[in-house]
Amino acid sequence: MSPAASASPPASSSPPASASPSSPLSLAERQASLVAALTSGGALPPGFDPRLVETARIALLRKRAGEVARQWPELARSFGSGWIREWSGWAATRPTQGSLRDGWDLARDLAGRGALPADAGLELATREAAMTYDGTSAPRARRLPAIRSAAGSTVIRFAGRVRVLRRP
């Protein structure tokens, strides 16, 4: 008998499925639940201190707010000392898509509600004229001319240059 014939079949690389709803969660399931609780308002898995997880969640929201403020300075500046509160209220149940996309999504959400401050509107209109972003995939540089408006500002992109046509 050859050694290959006596070898047992390779072991499955995936973990076994839970036998019943009352069986304990696997490590991977607990980790995924913890990440969801920290970043997108998911339920806290059993065995974690809710106070400590909440402290870490708030710290992560503040860190994300700082990262978004670096990408979207006028958006953050327009809210002044209320920036962290505004950002945290919006982002608490949304997993991060990266600071550029998170800020873009927040600015669009505020514009849709008529709550986008004028300076942030100019920043959004400028970004929208220079880049294309569909809300799901990564933003890309725009190749064709574009006119975009937000919160009273109108911006045009033509021949690779962005110009402000109207400012509130």
Coordinates of C-alpha atoms in Angstrom, one line a residue:
M1 CA 0.0 0.0 0.0
S2 CA 1.4 3.4 -0.9
P3 CA 1.8 6.1 1.6
A4 CA -0.7 8.3 -0.3
A5 CA -3.4 5.7 -0.1
S6 CA -3.1 5.3 3.7
A7 CA -3.2 9.1 4.3
S8 CA -6.3 10.4 5.8
P9 CA -8.3 13.1 3.9
P10 CA -7.1 16.7 4.6
A11 CA -8.9 18.4 7.5
S12 CA -11.3 21.1 6.7
S13 CA -10.0 24.6 7.3
S14 CA -13.3 26.0 8.3
P15 CA -14.4 25.8 12.0
P16 CA -17.3 23.4 12.7
A17 CA -20.7 25.0 12.8
S18 CA -22.4 25.5 16.1
A19 CA -24.5 22.5 17.1
S20 CA -27.3 24.5 18.6
P21 CA -28.3 28.0 19.4
S22 CA -27.4 27.5 23.1
S23 CA -23.8 26.4 22.3
P24 CA -21.1 28.9 23.0
L25 CA -19.9 31.2 20.2
S26 CA -16.6 30.4 18.5
L27 CA -13.7 32.8 19.0
A28 CA -14.2 34.2 15.5
E29 CA -17.9 34.8 16.2
R30 CA -17.1 36.5 19.5
Q31 CA -14.4 38.7 17.8
A32 CA -16.8 39.7 15.0
S33 CA -19.5 40.5 17.6
L34 CA -17.1 42.6 19.6
V35 CA -15.9 44.6 16.5
A36 CA -19.6 45.2 15.5
A37 CA -20.3 46.4 19.1
L38 CA -17.3 48.7 19.0
T39 CA -17.8 50.2 15.5
S40 CA -21.4 49.9 14.4
G41 CA -23.7 49.6 17.4
G42 CA -23.9 45.8 17.4
A43 CA -24.9 43.7 20.4
L44 CA -22.2 43.0 22.9
P45 CA -21.2 39.4 23.1
P46 CA -21.4 37.6 26.4
G47 CA -18.3 37.8 28.7
F48 CA -17.3 41.4 28.0
D49 CA -17.5 44.2 30.5
P50 CA -20.1 46.6 29.0
R51 CA -18.5 49.7 30.7
L52 CA -15.1 49.0 29.2
V53 CA -16.5 48.3 25.8
E54 CA -18.5 51.5 25.9
T55 CA -15.3 53.4 26.9
A56 CA -13.4 51.9 23.9
R57 CA -16.3 52.6 21.6
I58 CA -16.4 56.3 22.5
A59 CA -12.6 56.5 22.1
L60 CA -12.8 54.9 18.6
L61 CA -15.6 57.4 17.6
R62 CA -13.4 60.3 18.8
K63 CA -10.4 58.9 16.8
R64 CA -12.6 58.5 13.7
A65 CA -13.8 62.1 14.2
G66 CA -10.2 63.3 14.2
E67 CA -9.4 61.4 11.0
V68 CA -12.4 62.7 9.2
A69 CA -11.6 66.2 10.4
R70 CA -8.2 65.9 8.7
Q71 CA -9.9 64.9 5.4
W72 CA -12.8 67.4 5.7
P73 CA -11.5 70.4 7.7
E74 CA -14.3 72.8 6.8
L75 CA -16.9 70.3 7.7
A76 CA -15.4 69.8 11.1
R77 CA -14.6 73.5 11.6
S78 CA -18.2 74.5 10.7
F79 CA -19.5 72.6 13.8
G80 CA -16.8 74.0 16.1
S81 CA -16.9 72.4 19.6
G82 CA -20.0 70.4 18.5
W83 CA -18.1 68.4 15.9
I84 CA -17.5 65.4 18.1
R85 CA -21.2 65.3 19.1
E86 CA -22.4 65.7 15.5
W87 CA -20.0 63.1 14.2
S88 CA -20.6 60.6 16.9
G89 CA -24.4 60.9 16.5
W90 CA -24.1 60.1 12.8
A91 CA -21.3 57.5 13.0
A92 CA -22.3 55.5 16.1
T93 CA -24.2 52.8 14.1
R94 CA -22.1 53.0 10.9
P95 CA -19.0 50.9 10.4
T96 CA -16.1 52.9 8.9
Q97 CA -15.5 53.1 5.2
G98 CA -12.3 55.2 5.7
S99 CA -12.1 58.8 6.7
L100 CA -12.5 60.3 3.2
R101 CA -15.7 58.3 2.5
D102 CA -17.1 58.7 6.0
G103 CA -16.8 62.5 5.8
W104 CA -18.3 62.5 2.3
D105 CA -21.2 60.3 3.4
L106 CA -21.8 62.6 6.4
A107 CA -21.6 65.8 4.3
R108 CA -24.1 64.3 1.8
D109 CA -26.4 63.2 4.6
L110 CA -26.3 66.7 6.1
A111 CA -26.9 68.3 2.6
G112 CA -29.9 66.0 2.0
R113 CA -31.4 67.2 5.3
G114 CA -30.6 70.9 4.6
A115 CA -28.3 71.0 7.6
L116 CA -24.9 71.4 5.8
P117 CA -23.2 74.6 6.8
A118 CA -22.1 76.9 4.0
D119 CA -18.3 76.5 4.3
A120 CA -18.8 72.7 4.4
G121 CA -21.1 73.0 1.4
L122 CA -18.3 74.7 -0.6
E123 CA -15.9 71.9 0.5
L124 CA -18.4 69.2 -0.6
A125 CA -19.1 70.9 -3.9
T126 CA -15.4 71.2 -4.6
R127 CA -14.8 67.5 -3.8
E128 CA -17.8 66.4 -5.9
A129 CA -16.6 68.4 -8.9
A130 CA -13.0 67.0 -8.6
M131 CA -13.9 63.4 -7.9
T132 CA -16.6 60.9 -8.5
Y133 CA -18.0 58.9 -5.6
D134 CA -21.0 56.6 -5.8
G135 CA -21.4 55.9 -2.1
T136 CA -20.2 52.3 -2.4
S137 CA -16.8 52.2 -4.1
A138 CA -13.7 54.2 -3.6
P139 CA -13.7 57.8 -4.9
R140 CA -11.8 58.4 -8.2
A141 CA -10.6 61.5 -9.9
R142 CA -13.1 62.9 -12.3
R143 CA -12.1 63.0 -16.0
L144 CA -15.0 64.9 -17.5
P145 CA -16.1 68.5 -16.8
A146 CA -18.6 68.8 -13.9
I147 CA -20.7 71.3 -12.2
R148 CA -21.7 70.6 -8.6
S149 CA -23.6 72.5 -5.9
A150 CA -24.1 72.1 -2.2
A151 CA -25.4 74.4 0.5
G152 CA -25.4 77.5 -1.7
S153 CA -22.0 77.0 -3.4
T154 CA -21.6 76.1 -7.0
V155 CA -18.3 74.8 -8.4
I156 CA -17.2 73.8 -11.9
R157 CA -14.4 71.5 -13.0
F158 CA -13.1 72.0 -16.5
A159 CA -9.8 71.2 -18.1
G160 CA -8.5 69.7 -14.9
R161 CA -9.1 72.9 -12.8
V162 CA -11.8 73.5 -10.2
R163 CA -13.3 77.0 -10.0
V164 CA -15.8 78.4 -7.5
L165 CA -18.7 80.0 -9.4
R166 CA -20.9 81.0 -6.5
R167 CA -20.2 81.1 -2.8
P168 CA -23.0 81.8 -0.2

